[in-house]
Amino acid sequence: MRTLLLQSFRWIWKEQSRGKHVEKKEDIALLVDDVSVNYQRDNVLWNINFSLPKASMTALIGPNGAGKTSLMHAIMGIVKPLCGTISIFGKPLSQNKKNIAFVPQKEAVDWNFPISVLDVVLMGRYHFLGFIKWFSKKDKKEALELLEQLDMLKHAYKPIAELSGGQQKRVFIARALLQKADIMLFDEPFAGIDQTTEMALLEWMQTLKKQGMTLLVVHHDILSVKNYFPRTLLLNRVLIGSGPTSKVLTAENLEKAYGAKGHLLEEVIALSSKKMQGF
């Protein structure tokens, strides 16, 4: 019965997706096809279908409990989907996991762990090490160069516990960059940092996009989405909208995701966009 129900939902959502714009295969960095995720017998994601084009920057938004973290974990291969497939540049996820880098939430890290900034960054090369697990001189040189680019070289040998929130974010961005992946996942990177640091981080993300990287960013502030992200995924256990931000953040879609205040949210977002553009 459960299998039959799942197949029915998959068919319904496929039918609803017909006629929507589909990226050319050669332009797709990440393809999520009919993915459903079950966690402790609770269906947290149903029939998720979307693709991210190469060199794009996309926000992943939705209310608490929408399944954003579960989707990230599925994309990284931490959680195995109940059904569906995930492809990275046309290859199965299992064959291309190293091409995905992740910048976690601050809360997901033990900042009191006795480790230096440089050692954290070097962890980006861990999956590429041989049996001995020894970092090369080239690895260390590249790690220090990344810290210099992020204005963190002077902190290279400090314990991570001594850094500010913004500095900690930059360390984990350096770690992700050292992995040399083409897809970067960020879990609420703007949480807990000041406006100046937020703007600097946003500028870095835009630079990475221009360099050809594909970014998927969990974002909690829907008021700034239109100003920060060209593309958006709107999620609440099912995928409500995917594509250009202006087309996804409609009153109808916001009502589906957040409740009956969709029109009000749309007006607030529009007003916020005008204010920020005139800032």
mmCIF file of C-alpha atoms in Angstrom:
data_model
loop_
_atom_site.group_PDB
_atom_site.id
_atom_site.type_symbol
_atom_site.label_atom_id
_atom_site.label_comp_id
_atom_site.label_asym_id
_atom_site.label_seq_id
_atom_site.Cartn_x
_atom_site.Cartn_y
_atom_site.Cartn_z
ATOM 1 C CA MET A 1 0.000 0.000 0.000
ATOM 2 C CA ARG A 2 2.815 2.383 0.937
ATOM 3 C CA THR A 3 4.597 1.686 -2.358
ATOM 4 C CA LEU A 4 1.395 2.273 -4.324
ATOM 5 C CA LEU A 5 0.800 5.579 -2.519
ATOM 6 C CA LEU A 6 4.347 6.705 -3.234
ATOM 7 C CA GLN A 7 4.023 5.838 -6.923
ATOM 8 C CA SER A 8 0.770 7.811 -7.091
ATOM 9 C CA PHE A 9 2.376 10.905 -5.578
ATOM 10 C CA ARG A 10 5.302 10.610 -7.980
ATOM 11 C CA TRP A 11 2.930 10.477 -10.952
ATOM 12 C CA ILE A 12 0.922 13.491 -9.711
ATOM 13 C CA TRP A 13 4.002 15.650 -9.224
ATOM 14 C CA LYS A 14 5.466 14.613 -12.561
ATOM 15 C CA GLU A 15 2.239 15.651 -14.262
ATOM 16 C CA GLN A 16 2.329 19.013 -12.501
ATOM 17 C CA SER A 17 5.886 19.518 -13.717
ATOM 18 C CA ARG A 18 5.032 19.032 -17.382
ATOM 19 C CA GLY A 19 5.505 22.109 -19.555
ATOM 20 C CA LYS A 20 7.953 23.751 -17.163
ATOM 21 C CA HIS A 21 11.288 25.011 -18.410
ATOM 22 C CA VAL A 22 13.960 22.312 -18.358
ATOM 23 C CA GLU A 23 17.672 23.077 -18.578
ATOM 24 C CA LYS A 24 19.713 21.479 -21.356
ATOM 25 C CA LYS A 25 21.559 18.417 -20.055
ATOM 26 C CA GLU A 26 24.973 19.862 -20.829
ATOM 27 C CA ASP A 27 24.162 22.978 -18.774
ATOM 28 C CA ILE A 28 23.076 21.112 -15.628
ATOM 29 C CA ALA A 29 25.381 20.907 -12.613
ATOM 30 C CA LEU A 30 22.959 19.243 -10.195
ATOM 31 C CA LEU A 31 19.882 17.188 -11.088
ATOM 32 C CA VAL A 32 17.443 15.986 -8.421
ATOM 33 C CA ASP A 33 14.923 13.606 -9.959
ATOM 34 C CA ASP A 34 11.830 12.334 -8.079
ATOM 35 C CA VAL A 35 13.635 12.306 -4.729
ATOM 36 C CA SER A 36 11.685 11.446 -1.577
ATOM 37 C CA VAL A 37 13.318 11.258 1.850
ATOM 38 C CA ASN A 38 12.055 9.400 4.897
ATOM 39 C CA TYR A 39 13.399 10.125 8.375
ATOM 40 C CA GLN A 40 12.367 7.965 11.332
ATOM 41 C CA ARG A 41 9.284 6.829 9.385
ATOM 42 C CA ASP A 42 8.303 10.426 8.708
ATOM 43 C CA ASN A 43 8.170 11.514 5.058
ATOM 44 C CA VAL A 44 10.163 14.745 5.198
ATOM 45 C CA LEU A 45 10.461 15.248 1.416
ATOM 46 C CA TRP A 46 8.089 14.179 -1.364
ATOM 47 C CA ASN A 47 8.989 13.905 -5.033
ATOM 48 C CA ILE A 48 11.518 16.683 -5.300
ATOM 49 C CA ASN A 49 12.386 17.550 -8.916
ATOM 50 C CA PHE A 50 14.730 20.364 -9.909
ATOM 51 C CA SER A 51 17.997 21.122 -11.645
ATOM 52 C CA LEU A 52 20.655 23.741 -10.999
ATOM 53 C CA PRO A 53 22.481 25.163 -14.018
ATOM 54 C CA LYS A 54 26.238 25.481 -14.045
ATOM 55 C CA ALA A 55 27.627 28.741 -12.646
ATOM 56 C CA SER A 56 24.398 29.641 -10.844
ATOM 57 C CA MET A 57 23.522 30.953 -7.388
ATOM 58 C CA THR A 58 20.302 29.647 -5.851
ATOM 59 C CA ALA A 59 18.563 30.236 -2.525
ATOM 60 C CA LEU A 60 16.859 27.340 -0.760
ATOM 61 C CA ILE A 61 14.072 28.739 1.403
ATOM 62 C CA GLY A 62 11.081 27.473 3.332
ATOM 63 C CA PRO A 63 9.639 27.443 6.865
ATOM 64 C CA ASN A 64 11.170 25.529 9.767
ATOM 65 C CA GLY A 65 10.681 21.807 9.260
ATOM 66 C CA ALA A 66 10.343 22.197 5.484
ATOM 67 C CA GLY A 67 13.081 19.644 4.801
ATOM 68 C CA LYS A 68 15.875 22.011 3.746
ATOM 69 C CA THR A 69 18.535 20.258 5.815
ATOM 70 C CA SER A 70 17.263 16.836 4.724
ATOM 71 C CA LEU A 71 17.578 17.913 1.089
ATOM 72 C CA MET A 72 21.135 19.115 1.679
ATOM 73 C CA HIS A 73 22.006 15.812 3.353
ATOM 74 C CA ALA A 74 20.524 13.868 0.447
ATOM 75 C CA ILE A 75 22.554 15.903 -2.061
ATOM 76 C CA MET A 76 25.737 15.224 -0.073
ATOM 77 C CA GLY A 77 24.964 11.514 0.176
ATOM 78 C CA ILE A 78 24.612 11.574 3.976
ATOM 79 C CA VAL A 79 20.973 10.493 3.747
ATOM 80 C CA LYS A 80 19.856 7.880 1.244
ATOM 81 C CA PRO A 81 16.610 8.850 -0.550
ATOM 82 C CA LEU A 82 13.598 6.582 -0.235
ATOM 83 C CA CYS A 83 13.344 6.822 -4.005
ATOM 84 C CA GLY A 84 14.653 8.939 -6.872
ATOM 85 C CA THR A 85 18.126 9.833 -8.093
ATOM 86 C CA ILE A 86 20.651 12.652 -7.746
ATOM 87 C CA SER A 87 23.179 13.382 -10.493
ATOM 88 C CA ILE A 88 26.241 15.619 -10.477
ATOM 89 C CA PHE A 89 27.292 16.819 -13.943
ATOM 90 C CA GLY A 90 25.495 13.871 -15.497
ATOM 91 C CA LYS A 91 27.050 11.244 -13.234
ATOM 92 C CA PRO A 92 25.391 9.395 -10.324
ATOM 93 C CA LEU A 93 26.019 11.025 -6.953
ATOM 94 C CA SER A 94 27.920 7.943 -5.767
ATOM 95 C CA GLN A 95 30.522 8.547 -8.493
ATOM 96 C CA ASN A 96 30.911 12.286 -7.985
ATOM 97 C CA LYS A 97 30.560 13.109 -4.270
ATOM 98 C CA LYS A 98 33.973 14.789 -4.176
ATOM 99 C CA ASN A 99 32.615 17.485 -6.483
ATOM 100 C CA ILE A 100 30.368 18.816 -3.706
ATOM 101 C CA ALA A 101 31.706 21.045 -0.916
ATOM 102 C CA PHE A 102 29.732 22.074 2.161
ATOM 103 C CA VAL A 103 29.839 25.109 4.456
ATOM 104 C CA PRO A 104 27.916 24.176 7.641
ATOM 105 C CA GLN A 105 25.896 26.232 10.094
ATOM 106 C CA LYS A 106 27.830 27.634 13.028
ATOM 107 C CA GLU A 107 25.741 25.497 15.386
ATOM 108 C CA ALA A 108 26.894 22.316 13.621
ATOM 109 C CA VAL A 109 30.539 22.870 14.592
ATOM 110 C CA ASP A 110 32.259 22.282 17.934
ATOM 111 C CA TRP A 111 34.176 25.553 18.132
ATOM 112 C CA ASN A 112 35.947 24.503 21.340
ATOM 113 C CA PHE A 113 37.684 21.598 19.617
ATOM 114 C CA PRO A 114 41.472 22.210 19.849
ATOM 115 C CA ILE A 115 42.303 22.723 16.184
ATOM 116 C CA SER A 116 43.947 25.588 14.299
ATOM 117 C CA VAL A 117 42.493 27.593 11.438
ATOM 118 C CA LEU A 118 45.008 26.106 8.984
ATOM 119 C CA ASP A 119 44.151 22.552 10.041
ATOM 120 C CA VAL A 120 40.440 23.207 9.470
ATOM 121 C CA VAL A 121 41.148 24.486 5.956
ATOM 122 C CA LEU A 122 43.365 21.489 5.171
ATOM 123 C CA MET A 123 40.430 19.195 5.942
ATOM 124 C CA GLY A 124 39.165 20.208 2.498
ATOM 125 C CA ARG A 125 41.809 17.909 0.986
ATOM 126 C CA TYR A 126 41.127 14.960 3.302
ATOM 127 C CA HIS A 127 39.119 12.904 0.776
ATOM 128 C CA PHE A 128 41.958 13.192 -1.739
ATOM 129 C CA LEU A 129 44.694 11.883 0.534
ATOM 130 C CA GLY A 130 46.242 8.475 0.104
ATOM 131 C CA PHE A 131 46.420 5.658 2.631
ATOM 132 C CA ILE A 132 48.900 7.519 4.859
ATOM 133 C CA LYS A 133 46.612 10.585 5.138
ATOM 134 C CA TRP A 134 49.464 13.099 5.007
ATOM 135 C CA PHE A 135 49.037 16.622 3.631
ATOM 136 C CA SER A 136 51.568 17.678 1.014
ATOM 137 C CA LYS A 137 53.525 20.937 0.884
ATOM 138 C CA LYS A 138 51.339 21.901 -2.066
ATOM 139 C CA ASP A 139 48.189 21.378 0.027
ATOM 140 C CA LYS A 140 49.528 23.641 2.777
ATOM 141 C CA LYS A 141 50.693 26.271 0.294
ATOM 142 C CA GLU A 142 47.251 26.387 -1.356
ATOM 143 C CA ALA A 143 45.521 26.509 2.039
ATOM 144 C CA LEU A 144 47.612 29.503 3.108
ATOM 145 C CA GLU A 145 46.956 31.232 -0.230
ATOM 146 C CA LEU A 146 43.205 30.837 0.265
ATOM 147 C CA LEU A 147 43.429 32.241 3.785
ATOM 148 C CA GLU A 148 45.332 35.215 2.382
ATOM 149 C CA GLN A 149 42.637 35.806 -0.252
ATOM 150 C CA LEU A 150 40.006 35.771 2.494
ATOM 151 C CA ASP A 151 42.069 38.121 4.695
ATOM 152 C CA MET A 152 42.586 35.353 7.245
ATOM 153 C CA LEU A 153 46.300 34.575 6.834
ATOM 154 C CA LYS A 154 47.241 36.324 10.085
ATOM 155 C CA HIS A 155 44.913 33.940 11.925
ATOM 156 C CA ALA A 156 46.256 30.747 10.294
ATOM 157 C CA TYR A 157 47.722 29.269 13.487
ATOM 158 C CA LYS A 158 45.061 30.485 15.905
ATOM 159 C CA PRO A 159 42.560 28.084 17.500
ATOM 160 C CA ILE A 160 39.191 28.386 15.765
ATOM 161 C CA ALA A 161 37.578 29.180 19.137
ATOM 162 C CA GLU A 162 39.272 32.604 19.128
ATOM 163 C CA LEU A 163 37.627 33.752 15.876
ATOM 164 C CA SER A 164 34.565 35.940 15.402
ATOM 165 C CA GLY A 165 31.463 34.589 13.664
ATOM 166 C CA GLY A 166 32.389 36.176 10.341
ATOM 167 C CA GLN A 167 35.959 34.887 10.535
ATOM 168 C CA GLN A 168 34.706 31.378 11.268
ATOM 169 C CA LYS A 169 32.533 31.499 8.146
ATOM 170 C CA ARG A 170 35.527 32.497 6.032
ATOM 171 C CA VAL A 171 37.585 29.602 7.396
ATOM 172 C CA PHE A 172 34.963 27.093 6.298
ATOM 173 C CA ILE A 173 34.649 28.769 2.909
ATOM 174 C CA ALA A 174 38.421 28.359 2.526
ATOM 175 C CA ARG A 175 38.074 24.690 3.475
ATOM 176 C CA ALA A 176 35.358 24.214 0.857
ATOM 177 C CA LEU A 177 37.426 26.006 -1.799
ATOM 178 C CA LEU A 178 40.466 23.828 -1.067
ATOM 179 C CA GLN A 179 38.313 20.825 -1.902
ATOM 180 C CA LYS A 180 38.198 22.228 -5.466
ATOM 181 C CA ALA A 181 34.591 21.174 -5.949
ATOM 182 C CA ASP A 182 32.366 22.692 -8.621
ATOM 183 C CA ILE A 183 29.251 22.722 -6.423
ATOM 184 C CA MET A 184 29.123 24.449 -3.033
ATOM 185 C CA LEU A 185 26.334 24.043 -0.485
ATOM 186 C CA PHE A 186 25.907 26.674 2.238
ATOM 187 C CA ASP A 187 23.688 26.119 5.293
ATOM 188 C CA GLU A 188 22.456 29.544 6.494
ATOM 189 C CA PRO A 189 25.800 31.342 5.981
ATOM 190 C CA PHE A 190 24.388 34.767 6.920
ATOM 191 C CA ALA A 191 23.060 33.716 10.335
ATOM 192 C CA GLY A 192 24.777 35.351 13.305
ATOM 193 C CA ILE A 193 26.980 37.831 11.419
ATOM 194 C CA ASP A 194 26.787 41.621 11.064
ATOM 195 C CA GLN A 195 25.662 43.466 7.934
ATOM 196 C CA THR A 196 29.193 44.372 6.815
ATOM 197 C CA THR A 197 30.349 40.759 7.015
ATOM 198 C CA GLU A 198 27.164 39.627 5.286
ATOM 199 C CA MET A 199 27.803 41.939 2.328
ATOM 200 C CA ALA A 200 31.433 40.798 2.091
ATOM 201 C CA LEU A 201 30.338 37.155 2.137
ATOM 202 C CA LEU A 202 27.699 37.806 -0.510
ATOM 203 C CA GLU A 203 30.330 39.453 -2.716
ATOM 204 C CA TRP A 204 32.529 36.363 -2.339
ATOM 205 C CA MET A 205 29.658 34.115 -3.384
ATOM 206 C CA GLN A 206 29.012 36.241 -6.461
ATOM 207 C CA THR A 207 32.713 35.993 -7.346
ATOM 208 C CA LEU A 208 32.597 32.198 -7.050
ATOM 209 C CA LYS A 209 29.575 32.125 -9.353
ATOM 210 C CA LYS A 210 31.421 34.244 -11.927
ATOM 211 C CA GLN A 211 34.307 31.775 -11.735
ATOM 212 C CA GLY A 212 31.941 28.992 -12.785
ATOM 213 C CA MET A 213 30.886 27.477 -9.478
ATOM 214 C CA THR A 214 27.322 26.409 -8.699
ATOM 215 C CA LEU A 215 26.028 27.567 -5.313
ATOM 216 C CA LEU A 216 22.991 26.354 -3.351
ATOM 217 C CA VAL A 217 22.381 28.401 -0.204
ATOM 218 C CA VAL A 218 19.925 27.728 2.617
ATOM 219 C CA HIS A 219 18.629 31.181 3.503
ATOM 220 C CA HIS A 220 16.272 32.158 6.334
ATOM 221 C CA ASP A 221 15.464 35.775 5.436
ATOM 222 C CA ILE A 222 12.905 35.871 2.618
ATOM 223 C CA LEU A 223 13.024 39.687 2.593
ATOM 224 C CA SER A 224 16.532 39.703 1.107
ATOM 225 C CA VAL A 225 16.174 36.788 -1.320
ATOM 226 C CA LYS A 226 15.296 38.924 -4.363
ATOM 227 C CA ASN A 227 18.326 41.135 -3.767
ATOM 228 C CA TYR A 228 20.795 38.336 -3.120
ATOM 229 C CA PHE A 229 19.817 35.402 -5.338
ATOM 230 C CA PRO A 230 18.917 35.212 -9.056
ATOM 231 C CA ARG A 231 17.291 31.798 -8.531
ATOM 232 C CA THR A 232 15.229 30.265 -5.732
ATOM 233 C CA LEU A 233 13.951 26.882 -4.579
ATOM 234 C CA LEU A 234 10.861 27.232 -2.372
ATOM 235 C CA LEU A 235 10.322 24.140 -0.262
ATOM 236 C CA ASN A 236 7.857 22.831 2.286
ATOM 237 C CA ARG A 237 8.268 19.054 2.166
ATOM 238 C CA VAL A 238 7.313 19.276 -1.502
ATOM 239 C CA LEU A 239 8.920 21.616 -4.013
ATOM 240 C CA ILE A 240 6.582 24.584 -4.378
ATOM 241 C CA GLY A 241 8.646 26.597 -6.838
ATOM 242 C CA SER A 242 11.962 26.465 -8.686
ATOM 243 C CA GLY A 243 13.535 28.951 -11.079
ATOM 244 C CA PRO A 244 14.079 32.723 -11.335
ATOM 245 C CA THR A 245 13.415 34.301 -7.941
ATOM 246 C CA SER A 246 10.894 36.826 -9.291
ATOM 247 C CA LYS A 247 8.747 33.980 -10.641
ATOM 248 C CA VAL A 248 9.050 31.744 -7.584
ATOM 249 C CA LEU A 249 8.311 34.291 -4.847
ATOM 250 C CA THR A 250 4.686 34.945 -5.791
ATOM 251 C CA ALA A 251 1.831 35.450 -3.338
ATOM 252 C CA GLU A 252 0.354 32.087 -4.304
ATOM 253 C CA ASN A 253 3.614 30.213 -3.721
ATOM 254 C CA LEU A 254 4.330 32.030 -0.459
ATOM 255 C CA GLU A 255 0.871 31.102 0.831
ATOM 256 C CA LYS A 256 1.542 27.453 0.016
ATOM 257 C CA ALA A 257 4.860 27.538 1.843
ATOM 258 C CA TYR A 258 4.212 29.809 4.811
ATOM 259 C CA GLY A 259 0.437 29.955 5.240
ATOM 260 C CA ALA A 260 -2.317 32.468 4.534
ATOM 261 C CA LYS A 261 -0.146 35.598 4.527
ATOM 262 C CA GLY A 262 1.273 35.183 1.049
ATOM 263 C CA HIS A 263 0.050 38.522 -0.339
ATOM 264 C CA LEU A 264 1.379 40.387 2.684
ATOM 265 C CA LEU A 265 4.746 38.630 2.418
ATOM 266 C CA GLU A 266 4.935 39.476 -1.279
ATOM 267 C CA GLU A 267 4.289 43.173 -0.548
ATOM 268 C CA VAL A 268 6.882 43.243 2.240
ATOM 269 C CA ILE A 269 9.471 41.587 -0.029
ATOM 270 C CA ALA A 270 8.762 44.096 -2.811
ATOM 271 C CA LEU A 271 9.058 47.025 -0.395
ATOM 272 C CA SER A 272 12.263 45.622 1.078
ATOM 273 C CA SER A 273 13.756 45.221 -2.417
ATOM 274 C CA LYS A 274 13.035 48.866 -3.281
ATOM 275 C CA LYS A 275 14.603 50.090 -0.047
ATOM 276 C CA MET A 276 17.754 48.005 -0.530
ATOM 277 C CA GLN A 277 18.126 49.096 -4.149
ATOM 278 C CA GLY A 278 17.973 52.709 -3.039
ATOM 279 C CA PHE A 279 20.403 52.166 -0.158
#
